[in-house]
Amino acid sequence: MVDEIEDPEKHSMEYISLTTHGGQFGSNPIKMNWGNKDPLERGPVIATVKHGGQRNAIGAHGGGYCIYTALAVAAGELNPSHIPNLNKTMPTDKLGPHPTWFNPKALVTIDPWGAMVTDVFSPYYNKGYDIRPTIAITKAHIDFPEVKDAMREGRVKPDGNILKPDGQTLVTKAAIEPVWYLPGVAERFGCTEQALRQALFKETNMMYPELLTRTDIKLFLPPIGGLTIYMWGDPQTIPDESIPLTVRVHDECNGSDVFGSDICTCRPYLAHAIEECIKEAQNGGCGIVIYYRKEGRSLGEVTKYLVYNMRKRAEGGDQASEYFNCTRNVAGITDTRFQAMMPDALHWLGVTKIDRFISMSDMKYDAIVNSGIKIVERVPIPPELIPKDAQVEIAAKVYVGYHGGEQYKVTEEDLKKVKGRGTDQY
Amino acid sequence: MVDEIEDPEKHSMEYISLTTHGGQFGSNPIKMNWGNKDPLERGPVIATVKHGGQRNAIGAHGGGYCIYTALAVAAGELNPSHIPNLNKTMPTDKLGPHPTWFNPKALVTIDPWGAMVTDVFSPYYNKGYDIRPTIAITKAHIDFPEVKDAMREGRVKPDGNILKPDGQTLVTKAAIEPVWYLPGVAERFGCTEQALRQALFKETNMMYPELLTRTDIKLFLPPIGGLTIYMWGDPQTIPDESIPLTVRVHDECNGSDVFGSDICTCRPYLAHAIEECIKEAQNGGCGIVIYYRKEGRSLGEVTKYLVYNMRKRAEGGDQASEYFNCTRNVAGITDTRFQAMMPDALHWLGVTKIDRFISMSDMKYDAIVNSGIKIVERVPIPPELIPKDAQVEIAAKVYVGYHGGEQYKVTEEDLKKVKGRGTDQY
């Protein structure tokens, strides 16, 4: 196998082609056998600029940060032929492999080997290939203010390991950049691969013609944010169904997660999940929070603020009955997060059963369960944690199908009665 | 002028062109006169898919979230001919215009009219054009835990307006998506426009060939995150040099800003800045925090964690003397944030003088001052706020030129002595 690896091309890239075509002279992408059990048979993801025709992915590493890499080259500050020194960067914890890694339908937005590249693709490195990790795993000590409050209020007690007496809590964390297997993503969306490629190309005003010209290349590294997994307890226990597992799937909301805006429940729910993860880990189990970069339901923050203004200025006031209508009015759709892609992170971890799922979202629940993972208990946000102006969000969501459990019941009349802060108190 | 506006094209886009060329049949971008004082003479930014040859920007709206918009179309959930209903979405506060808006060199990464599009481009809307805001301005009530601690500890007192007795603080906030004027961005980088376009195209593995084929189109909407401006006090006072202004420029760090990792000073410094902004606003001035989506110095979170691991495993331990070397080893460069673009947000607000600049960064200071804005006082992070494992960061930064004021002095010996937590206490 090793003898079959061709020497890496090292292009100076003086000649710039507007797009490449499969089968043309010089186009010889490293073979990609998605889902193959043997990583060397599976093949490395080659997405750096320097290996010319051997590149086997459309797009570039780093998500949208590839734009900044390009600026660095333009400014003369980054040598485009730099090869990363990955010495001593390997994961603090070896996660996987798991059976899902060998199911080409189970993981279609993550390269399962992404953290282990220097290890499993060493024959390529020895030949001089520049292969980048798309996953990095490290550890951290965390000062989370709400956890310290919880300690002070007696809801959680330090054990000296998961939670220290000074309120710090220890985690293992994994940062993941997206690697899309286009045939698999298309299947998740119920469309053909061609329709997916065409939509990606057209609706972005022609980003990456290779989406159309290189049907031989099945991988796409989209310029989007990735995800981060926070784990309390021992990650090696995750696949063991006899050991309890608490999970929250959290989609980014900068206004709340960082700044604490009271119009939504995002950070309080996250804080509650972290508290529950700490307790689960203290009980010998594992707690996981997965943080996805999907600001404003993947519509972005500008759309989000336009919607806030429309809500607040509505003739009847900020009514729960208009919550989703406003987004639909501005964006043409209420949600573009596409939870169907989300369970990949759980499958990458080897999760097969979640004991406590800290989320009310029916979309997240359905996506996880439909992907084959069992969920035992669904944990809504405790009512006392809902910020002042977030009743509208909760009422609107429970009414359309979010899991309210016993604490939340919303009728059609409630929907009109629940109102947010008026513009006079803006 | 209004009579000169041609009817909008409404393409069904059945025919897919791999790239477009200036001067070809059907290519007639709406004229863009960057920096022109009259917005109608300046021209709207047309970047939606539906207006075919009239599009005058490369790229798509929403930063990287345009990928999710494409998925929504592929999934059949978003009608590509949807035109946003922007009724009642206009800003809560009218910010600007300012003289800098008419200086084509002062703003090159923001469309100054981006929040006012429905107002200043109404003749276009009346003709049926789909023009999207790239800025949205709203208000919020914020529950920031460290502010509540500050109240409890007596460092800040509620006034009932900026800071309520329950600890909530009121802000005006603006979300901004990037609109790049390529000739201006090139000038910031000291390279030719052609070199910039070529680097953007090549180093991203051929994203947007129009960067090369459409030199007639000067605008680029890159698939990167934008920025958010938080303002305490009355934003109308910002351009008035006689009224005090406190500013922090903050580059995103999810691990600290949201989760509180103790290896860096990001969230504590942000919290300190918010406290100072509240006090400045209570004094009749204005406090501003600008939050840029530049995770890990725009290298991304995967690179960040690889560097953490390299630091912790270094033979001499996690020494301040190796802080930047580790990043250089992995990424080939220590920082790709390019602060030269950052002052645009300040110029958009009409800032000409900052009384208290809550940052130690020499790069940020130099960029702001070189762009013509005066800075009076530089405020380092109070030493008691530095988290347990963040002494390495501070020492390394002060040594290479970050402003340490009186509190921080770092010699070459200090650099070797200051060490972070070891792997045994990981």
Short mmCIF file of C-alpha atoms in Angstrom, two decimals, chain B:
data_model
loop_
_atom_site.label_atom_id
_atom_site.label_comp_id
_atom_site.label_asym_id
_atom_site.label_seq_id
_atom_site.Cartn_x
_atom_site.Cartn_y
_atom_site.Cartn_z
CA MET B 1 -31.77 60.07 -11.44
CA VAL B 2 -34.75 57.90 -10.58
CA ASP B 3 -35.73 57.67 -14.23
CA GLU B 4 -32.28 56.33 -15.02
CA ILE B 5 -32.76 53.23 -12.86
CA GLU B 6 -33.32 50.30 -15.18
CA ASP B 7 -35.91 47.67 -14.40
CA PRO B 8 -34.62 44.82 -12.28
CA GLU B 9 -33.84 41.56 -14.02
CA LYS B 10 -35.69 38.61 -12.59
CA HIS B 11 -33.84 35.55 -13.74
CA SER B 12 -35.09 32.07 -13.15
CA MET B 13 -31.44 31.08 -13.50
CA GLU B 14 -32.10 27.89 -15.39
CA TYR B 15 -28.90 28.36 -17.33
CA ILE B 16 -25.85 28.03 -15.12
CA SER B 17 -22.70 29.76 -16.23
CA LEU B 18 -19.46 28.59 -14.62
CA THR B 19 -18.27 32.16 -14.36
CA THR B 20 -19.16 35.50 -15.81
CA HIS B 21 -17.02 37.94 -17.73
CA GLY B 22 -17.20 41.69 -17.80
CA GLY B 23 -18.56 43.01 -21.06
CA GLN B 24 -20.30 39.81 -22.03
CA PHE B 25 -23.92 39.89 -23.11
CA GLY B 26 -26.19 40.33 -20.11
CA SER B 27 -23.49 41.65 -17.83
CA ASN B 28 -24.53 45.13 -16.70
CA PRO B 29 -23.74 45.65 -13.03
CA ILE B 30 -25.45 48.54 -11.27
CA LYS B 31 -22.85 51.29 -11.10
CA MET B 32 -20.94 51.53 -7.83
CA ASN B 33 -19.21 54.82 -6.96
CA TRP B 34 -17.66 53.93 -3.63
CA GLY B 35 -17.57 56.84 -1.19
CA ASN B 36 -19.90 59.07 -3.16
CA LYS B 37 -21.75 61.45 -0.87
CA ASP B 38 -25.16 60.79 -2.40
CA PRO B 39 -26.21 57.20 -1.78
CA LEU B 40 -28.18 57.09 -5.04
CA GLU B 41 -25.05 58.20 -6.91
CA ARG B 42 -23.04 55.76 -4.81
CA GLY B 43 -25.40 52.97 -5.83
CA PRO B 44 -26.93 50.09 -3.88
CA VAL B 45 -25.06 46.86 -3.22
CA ILE B 46 -26.85 44.30 -5.40
CA ALA B 47 -25.74 40.81 -4.39
CA THR B 48 -28.82 38.68 -4.54
CA VAL B 49 -28.95 35.85 -7.05
CA LYS B 50 -32.11 36.97 -8.77
CA HIS B 51 -30.91 40.14 -10.52
CA GLY B 52 -28.55 38.35 -12.88
CA GLY B 53 -26.20 40.65 -14.73
CA GLN B 54 -27.10 43.63 -12.56
CA ARG B 55 -25.30 42.14 -9.57
CA ASN B 56 -22.43 44.47 -8.63
CA ALA B 57 -20.71 42.42 -5.94
CA ILE B 58 -18.83 39.13 -6.01
CA GLY B 59 -20.00 36.69 -3.34
CA ALA B 60 -23.27 36.45 -1.47
CA HIS B 61 -25.05 37.92 1.52
CA GLY B 62 -24.83 36.46 5.01
CA GLY B 63 -21.13 35.65 5.11
CA GLY B 64 -20.64 31.89 5.35
CA TYR B 65 -24.35 31.48 6.06
CA CYS B 66 -24.99 31.75 2.33
CA ILE B 67 -24.09 28.04 2.30
CA TYR B 68 -27.09 27.32 4.53
CA THR B 69 -29.29 29.45 2.29
CA ALA B 70 -28.17 27.26 -0.60
CA LEU B 71 -29.02 24.11 1.38
CA ALA B 72 -32.48 25.56 2.04
CA VAL B 73 -33.03 25.97 -1.68
CA ALA B 74 -31.67 22.48 -2.41
CA ALA B 75 -34.05 21.05 0.20
CA GLY B 76 -36.97 22.85 -1.43
CA GLU B 77 -37.69 24.82 1.75
CA LEU B 78 -36.72 28.28 0.55
CA ASN B 79 -38.18 29.85 -2.55
CA PRO B 80 -35.22 31.45 -4.31
CA SER B 81 -37.46 34.22 -5.59
CA HIS B 82 -38.48 35.27 -2.06
CA ILE B 83 -38.05 38.99 -1.53
CA PRO B 84 -37.60 40.00 2.12
CA ASN B 85 -40.38 41.97 3.75
CA LEU B 86 -38.34 44.64 5.49
CA ASN B 87 -41.37 46.48 6.86
CA LYS B 88 -40.67 47.76 10.39
CA THR B 89 -37.12 46.37 10.44
CA MET B 90 -35.36 49.73 10.18
CA PRO B 91 -32.83 50.69 12.86
CA THR B 92 -33.94 51.65 16.36
CA ASP B 93 -31.30 54.39 16.15
CA LYS B 94 -30.20 56.37 13.14
CA LEU B 95 -26.41 56.24 13.16
CA GLY B 96 -24.62 58.54 10.77
CA PRO B 97 -24.00 59.66 8.16
CA HIS B 98 -20.52 60.87 9.09
CA PRO B 99 -17.81 62.55 6.99
CA THR B 100 -15.88 59.28 6.91
CA TRP B 101 -18.73 57.73 4.94
CA PHE B 102 -17.73 59.92 1.99
CA ASN B 103 -14.05 59.06 2.13
CA PRO B 104 -13.54 56.01 -0.09
CA LYS B 105 -10.36 55.16 1.83
CA ALA B 106 -11.82 55.41 5.33
CA LEU B 107 -14.38 52.60 4.96
CA VAL B 108 -13.38 49.68 2.78
CA THR B 109 -14.89 46.67 4.59
CA ILE B 110 -18.34 48.06 5.50
CA ASP B 111 -21.15 49.59 3.43
CA PRO B 112 -21.89 52.70 5.50
CA TRP B 113 -25.45 52.82 4.13
CA GLY B 114 -26.01 49.16 5.00
CA ALA B 115 -28.56 49.86 7.76
CA MET B 116 -30.52 52.49 5.83
CA VAL B 117 -31.03 50.66 2.55
CA THR B 118 -34.84 50.74 2.53
CA ASP B 119 -34.68 54.47 3.10
CA VAL B 120 -31.89 55.74 0.85
CA PHE B 121 -32.47 53.29 -2.01
CA SER B 122 -36.27 53.52 -2.05
CA PRO B 123 -36.40 54.36 -5.79
CA TYR B 124 -34.82 50.95 -6.40
CA TYR B 125 -37.23 49.17 -4.06
CA ASN B 126 -40.12 50.91 -5.81
CA LYS B 127 -38.91 49.36 -9.06
CA GLY B 128 -38.88 45.90 -7.49
CA TYR B 129 -35.21 45.42 -6.62
CA ASP B 130 -34.23 43.01 -3.87
CA ILE B 131 -31.64 44.91 -1.83
CA ARG B 132 -30.51 43.45 1.45
CA PRO B 133 -29.43 45.33 4.55
CA THR B 134 -25.88 44.46 5.58
CA ILE B 135 -26.27 46.22 8.92
CA ALA B 136 -29.06 45.95 11.49
CA ILE B 137 -29.43 48.09 14.60
CA THR B 138 -31.55 47.17 17.61
CA LYS B 139 -31.59 47.44 21.40
CA ALA B 140 -31.21 44.91 24.19
CA HIS B 141 -31.43 44.35 27.91
CA ILE B 142 -28.41 42.40 29.06
CA ASP B 143 -27.87 40.04 32.01
CA PHE B 144 -24.08 39.88 32.28
CA PRO B 145 -22.99 37.83 35.31
CA GLU B 146 -19.78 39.76 35.98
CA VAL B 147 -21.74 43.05 35.97
CA LYS B 148 -24.01 41.64 38.65
CA ASP B 149 -20.91 40.61 40.62
CA ALA B 150 -19.54 44.14 40.19
CA MET B 151 -22.76 45.56 41.60
CA ARG B 152 -22.72 43.14 44.50
CA GLU B 153 -19.10 44.04 45.21
CA GLY B 154 -19.86 47.76 45.01
CA ARG B 155 -17.68 48.58 42.01
CA VAL B 156 -20.64 49.87 40.03
CA LYS B 157 -23.99 51.23 41.16
CA PRO B 158 -27.37 51.11 39.39
CA ASP B 159 -28.66 54.39 38.02
CA GLY B 160 -32.00 53.05 36.79
CA ASN B 161 -31.27 53.81 33.16
CA ILE B 162 -27.94 52.42 31.97
CA LEU B 163 -27.85 49.94 34.84
CA LYS B 164 -31.04 48.76 36.52
CA PRO B 165 -31.33 47.76 40.17
CA ASP B 166 -31.69 44.10 39.14
CA GLY B 167 -28.36 44.24 37.34
CA GLN B 168 -29.67 44.48 33.78
CA THR B 169 -27.88 46.93 31.53
CA LEU B 170 -29.32 48.56 28.41
CA VAL B 171 -27.50 48.71 25.10
CA THR B 172 -27.90 49.68 21.48
CA LYS B 173 -26.28 47.13 19.20
CA ALA B 174 -25.39 46.88 15.53
CA ALA B 175 -24.68 43.67 13.59
CA ILE B 176 -22.53 44.25 10.49
CA GLU B 177 -21.81 41.91 7.58
CA PRO B 178 -18.68 42.55 5.53
CA VAL B 179 -18.79 44.42 2.23
CA TRP B 180 -15.28 44.77 0.85
CA TYR B 181 -14.24 47.44 -1.62
CA LEU B 182 -11.35 45.51 -3.17
CA PRO B 183 -9.21 48.44 -4.34
CA GLY B 184 -9.42 49.88 -0.81
CA VAL B 185 -8.63 46.60 0.91
CA ALA B 186 -5.62 46.12 -1.36
CA GLU B 187 -4.34 49.54 -0.39
CA ARG B 188 -4.62 48.63 3.31
CA PHE B 189 -2.44 45.61 2.60
CA GLY B 190 0.09 47.48 0.55
CA CYS B 191 -0.43 45.28 -2.49
CA THR B 192 -2.03 45.77 -5.89
CA GLU B 193 -5.69 44.99 -6.38
CA GLN B 194 -4.68 42.28 -8.83
CA ALA B 195 -2.35 40.64 -6.29
CA LEU B 196 -5.12 40.68 -3.69
CA ARG B 197 -7.66 39.15 -6.06
CA GLN B 198 -5.22 36.48 -7.17
CA ALA B 199 -4.32 35.55 -3.60
CA LEU B 200 -7.97 35.37 -2.55
CA PHE B 201 -8.65 33.09 -5.50
CA LYS B 202 -5.60 30.86 -5.30
CA GLU B 203 -5.26 30.39 -1.56
CA THR B 204 -8.90 29.36 -1.21
CA ASN B 205 -8.49 26.74 -3.96
CA MET B 206 -10.32 28.82 -6.53
CA MET B 207 -13.24 30.35 -4.69
CA TYR B 208 -15.12 32.82 -6.94
CA PRO B 209 -13.35 33.01 -10.33
CA GLU B 210 -15.13 36.34 -10.75
CA LEU B 211 -12.32 37.69 -8.56
CA LEU B 212 -10.22 37.28 -11.71
CA THR B 213 -12.76 37.57 -14.54
CA ARG B 214 -14.77 40.55 -13.26
CA THR B 215 -12.29 43.33 -12.59
CA ASP B 216 -15.20 45.65 -13.38
CA ILE B 217 -16.87 44.50 -10.13
CA LYS B 218 -15.10 46.14 -7.21
CA LEU B 219 -17.13 44.74 -4.31
CA PHE B 220 -16.66 41.39 -2.58
CA LEU B 221 -18.90 39.87 0.10
CA PRO B 222 -16.52 37.33 1.68
CA PRO B 223 -17.86 34.19 3.43
CA ILE B 224 -16.52 35.26 6.82
CA GLY B 225 -18.11 36.34 10.07
CA GLY B 226 -18.90 39.99 10.59
CA LEU B 227 -18.81 42.14 13.69
CA THR B 228 -21.18 43.38 16.36
CA ILE B 229 -21.03 46.79 18.03
CA TYR B 230 -22.40 47.20 21.58
CA MET B 231 -23.03 50.75 22.75
CA TRP B 232 -23.78 51.97 26.26
CA GLY B 233 -25.12 55.50 26.56
CA ASP B 234 -26.31 57.70 23.71
CA PRO B 235 -24.71 56.73 20.38
CA GLN B 236 -25.40 60.25 19.07
CA THR B 237 -22.66 61.54 21.39
CA ILE B 238 -20.01 59.35 19.80
CA PRO B 239 -18.61 61.90 17.30
CA ASP B 240 -18.49 64.66 19.95
CA GLU B 241 -14.89 64.82 21.16
CA SER B 242 -15.93 66.78 24.26
CA ILE B 243 -17.97 63.83 25.51
CA PRO B 244 -15.89 60.98 26.92
CA LEU B 245 -15.71 57.72 24.98
CA THR B 246 -14.53 54.31 26.18
CA VAL B 247 -13.84 51.64 23.58
CA ARG B 248 -12.83 47.99 23.60
CA VAL B 249 -12.05 46.12 20.38
CA HIS B 250 -12.52 42.41 21.10
CA ASP B 251 -11.68 39.51 18.82
CA GLU B 252 -13.83 36.42 19.38
CA CYS B 253 -12.56 33.59 21.55
CA ASN B 254 -15.37 31.10 22.02
CA GLY B 255 -13.48 29.02 24.59
CA SER B 256 -13.20 32.00 26.93
CA ASP B 257 -15.99 34.37 25.91
CA VAL B 258 -18.66 31.66 26.22
CA PHE B 259 -17.07 28.84 28.20
CA GLY B 260 -14.53 30.63 30.46
CA SER B 261 -11.33 28.69 29.74
CA ASP B 262 -8.65 29.90 32.13
CA ILE B 263 -5.80 29.74 29.61
CA CYS B 264 -6.54 33.23 28.30
CA THR B 265 -7.78 36.63 29.40
CA CYS B 266 -10.49 37.17 26.79
CA ARG B 267 -13.75 37.08 28.75
CA PRO B 268 -12.36 38.76 31.88
CA TYR B 269 -11.05 41.62 29.76
CA LEU B 270 -14.41 41.84 27.98
CA ALA B 271 -16.19 41.89 31.34
CA HIS B 272 -13.91 44.65 32.59
CA ALA B 273 -14.57 46.66 29.45
CA ILE B 274 -18.33 46.30 29.88
CA GLU B 275 -18.04 47.54 33.46
CA GLU B 276 -16.01 50.54 32.26
CA CYS B 277 -18.50 51.21 29.45
CA ILE B 278 -21.36 51.26 31.95
CA LYS B 279 -19.49 53.74 34.15
CA GLU B 280 -18.61 55.95 31.16
CA ALA B 281 -22.25 55.98 30.08
CA GLN B 282 -23.38 56.74 33.63
CA ASN B 283 -21.00 59.74 33.49
CA GLY B 284 -22.83 61.04 30.44
CA GLY B 285 -20.39 59.56 27.97
CA CYS B 286 -20.54 56.53 25.72
CA GLY B 287 -19.01 53.09 25.99
CA ILE B 288 -18.43 50.85 22.98
CA VAL B 289 -17.42 47.21 22.67
CA ILE B 290 -16.81 45.92 19.14
CA TYR B 291 -16.83 42.14 18.78
CA TYR B 292 -15.09 40.73 15.72
CA ARG B 293 -15.51 37.14 14.48
CA LYS B 294 -11.80 36.33 14.37
CA GLU B 295 -11.48 33.13 16.38
CA GLY B 296 -7.96 32.14 17.30
CA ARG B 297 -6.43 35.24 15.68
CA SER B 298 -8.38 34.30 12.55
CA LEU B 299 -6.59 30.96 12.40
CA GLY B 300 -9.65 29.13 13.74
CA GLU B 301 -10.22 26.88 16.71
CA VAL B 302 -8.60 23.69 15.38
CA THR B 303 -5.25 25.47 15.00
CA LYS B 304 -5.74 27.02 18.44
CA TYR B 305 -6.10 23.63 20.17
CA LEU B 306 -3.15 22.16 18.24
CA VAL B 307 -1.07 25.06 19.57
CA TYR B 308 -2.31 24.54 23.14
CA ASN B 309 -1.18 20.90 22.97
CA MET B 310 2.21 21.86 21.56
CA ARG B 311 2.68 24.43 24.32
CA LYS B 312 1.74 22.05 27.10
CA ARG B 313 3.98 19.26 25.84
CA ALA B 314 7.04 21.43 25.19
CA GLU B 315 10.18 20.09 26.82
CA GLY B 316 10.62 23.12 29.04
CA GLY B 317 6.91 23.24 29.84
CA ASP B 318 4.43 25.90 28.75
CA GLN B 319 6.85 28.83 28.70
CA ALA B 320 5.94 32.38 27.76
CA SER B 321 9.07 32.40 25.59
CA GLU B 322 7.48 29.75 23.35
CA TYR B 323 3.96 31.23 23.22
CA PHE B 324 4.19 32.72 19.74
CA ASN B 325 6.69 30.18 18.43
CA CYS B 326 4.17 27.41 18.82
CA THR B 327 1.61 29.25 16.68
CA ARG B 328 4.28 30.07 14.13
CA ASN B 329 5.26 26.39 14.00
CA VAL B 330 1.74 25.15 13.36
CA ALA B 331 0.29 27.93 11.22
CA GLY B 332 3.36 29.54 9.65
CA ILE B 333 2.27 32.89 11.09
CA THR B 334 1.21 34.13 14.51
CA ASP B 335 -1.78 36.28 13.64
CA THR B 336 -4.00 36.75 10.59
CA ARG B 337 -6.54 39.16 12.06
CA PHE B 338 -5.19 42.10 10.05
CA GLN B 339 -6.13 44.92 12.38
CA ALA B 340 -5.69 47.36 9.48
CA MET B 341 -9.29 46.57 8.51
CA MET B 342 -10.61 46.96 12.05
CA PRO B 343 -10.87 50.77 12.40
CA ASP B 344 -13.61 50.82 9.74
CA ALA B 345 -16.17 50.07 12.43
CA LEU B 346 -14.98 53.07 14.44
CA HIS B 347 -15.02 55.32 11.36
CA TRP B 348 -18.52 54.10 10.55
CA LEU B 349 -19.60 55.31 13.99
CA GLY B 350 -17.95 58.69 13.50
CA VAL B 351 -15.33 58.12 16.23
CA THR B 352 -12.48 60.63 16.03
CA LYS B 353 -11.13 60.35 19.57
CA ILE B 354 -11.10 57.54 22.14
CA ASP B 355 -10.58 58.66 25.72
CA ARG B 356 -10.10 55.22 27.25
CA PHE B 357 -8.98 52.34 25.03
CA ILE B 358 -9.51 49.04 26.86
CA SER B 359 -6.87 46.95 25.12
CA MET B 360 -3.18 46.17 25.46
CA SER B 361 -2.71 45.30 21.80
CA ASP B 362 -0.12 47.38 20.04
CA MET B 363 -1.46 46.14 16.71
CA LYS B 364 -4.95 47.44 17.46
CA TYR B 365 -3.61 50.71 18.87
CA ASP B 366 -1.37 51.33 15.87
CA ALA B 367 -4.12 50.51 13.37
CA ILE B 368 -6.54 52.92 15.02
CA VAL B 369 -4.07 55.76 15.45
CA ASN B 370 -2.67 55.31 11.95
CA SER B 371 -6.20 55.61 10.58
CA GLY B 372 -6.50 59.07 12.11
CA ILE B 373 -8.32 58.42 15.39
CA LYS B 374 -6.76 59.80 18.57
CA ILE B 375 -6.35 57.58 21.64
CA VAL B 376 -5.81 59.29 24.98
CA GLU B 377 -5.48 56.56 27.61
CA ARG B 378 -4.69 52.87 27.24
CA VAL B 379 -6.18 50.61 29.92
CA PRO B 380 -4.49 47.25 30.55
CA ILE B 381 -6.37 44.35 32.12
CA PRO B 382 -6.33 44.65 35.92
CA PRO B 383 -3.88 41.98 37.16
CA GLU B 384 -6.41 40.46 39.55
CA LEU B 385 -8.60 39.52 36.58
CA ILE B 386 -6.00 37.33 34.87
CA PRO B 387 -7.18 33.69 35.05
CA LYS B 388 -5.03 30.99 36.63
CA ASP B 389 -3.38 29.68 33.47
CA ALA B 390 -3.21 32.95 31.51
CA GLN B 391 0.03 34.44 32.86
CA VAL B 392 1.87 32.94 29.89
CA GLU B 393 -0.35 34.82 27.44
CA ILE B 394 0.12 38.16 29.19
CA ALA B 395 3.87 37.81 29.64
CA ALA B 396 4.42 36.77 26.03
CA LYS B 397 2.29 39.60 24.71
CA VAL B 398 3.79 42.34 26.88
CA TYR B 399 7.28 41.18 25.90
CA VAL B 400 6.59 41.58 22.16
CA GLY B 401 5.07 45.00 22.50
CA TYR B 402 1.62 44.86 23.99
CA HIS B 403 1.03 47.87 26.22
CA GLY B 404 1.64 46.79 29.79
CA GLY B 405 1.42 50.21 31.40
CA GLU B 406 2.78 50.35 34.91
CA GLN B 407 1.39 47.01 35.99
CA TYR B 408 3.25 44.79 33.58
CA LYS B 409 6.96 44.69 32.86
CA VAL B 410 8.46 41.58 31.28
CA THR B 411 12.15 40.97 30.75
CA GLU B 412 13.74 38.20 28.72
CA GLU B 413 14.39 36.23 31.92
CA ASP B 414 10.76 36.61 32.98
CA LEU B 415 9.77 35.15 29.64
CA LYS B 416 11.50 31.89 30.42
CA LYS B 417 10.36 31.81 34.02
CA VAL B 418 6.65 32.38 33.43
CA LYS B 419 5.17 28.96 32.88
CA GLY B 420 1.68 27.60 32.48
CA ARG B 421 0.04 24.59 34.02
CA GLY B 422 1.84 21.34 33.31
CA THR B 423 0.42 18.31 31.56
CA ASP B 424 0.31 16.44 34.84
CA GLN B 425 -2.33 18.86 36.11
CA TYR B 426 -4.02 19.00 32.74
#
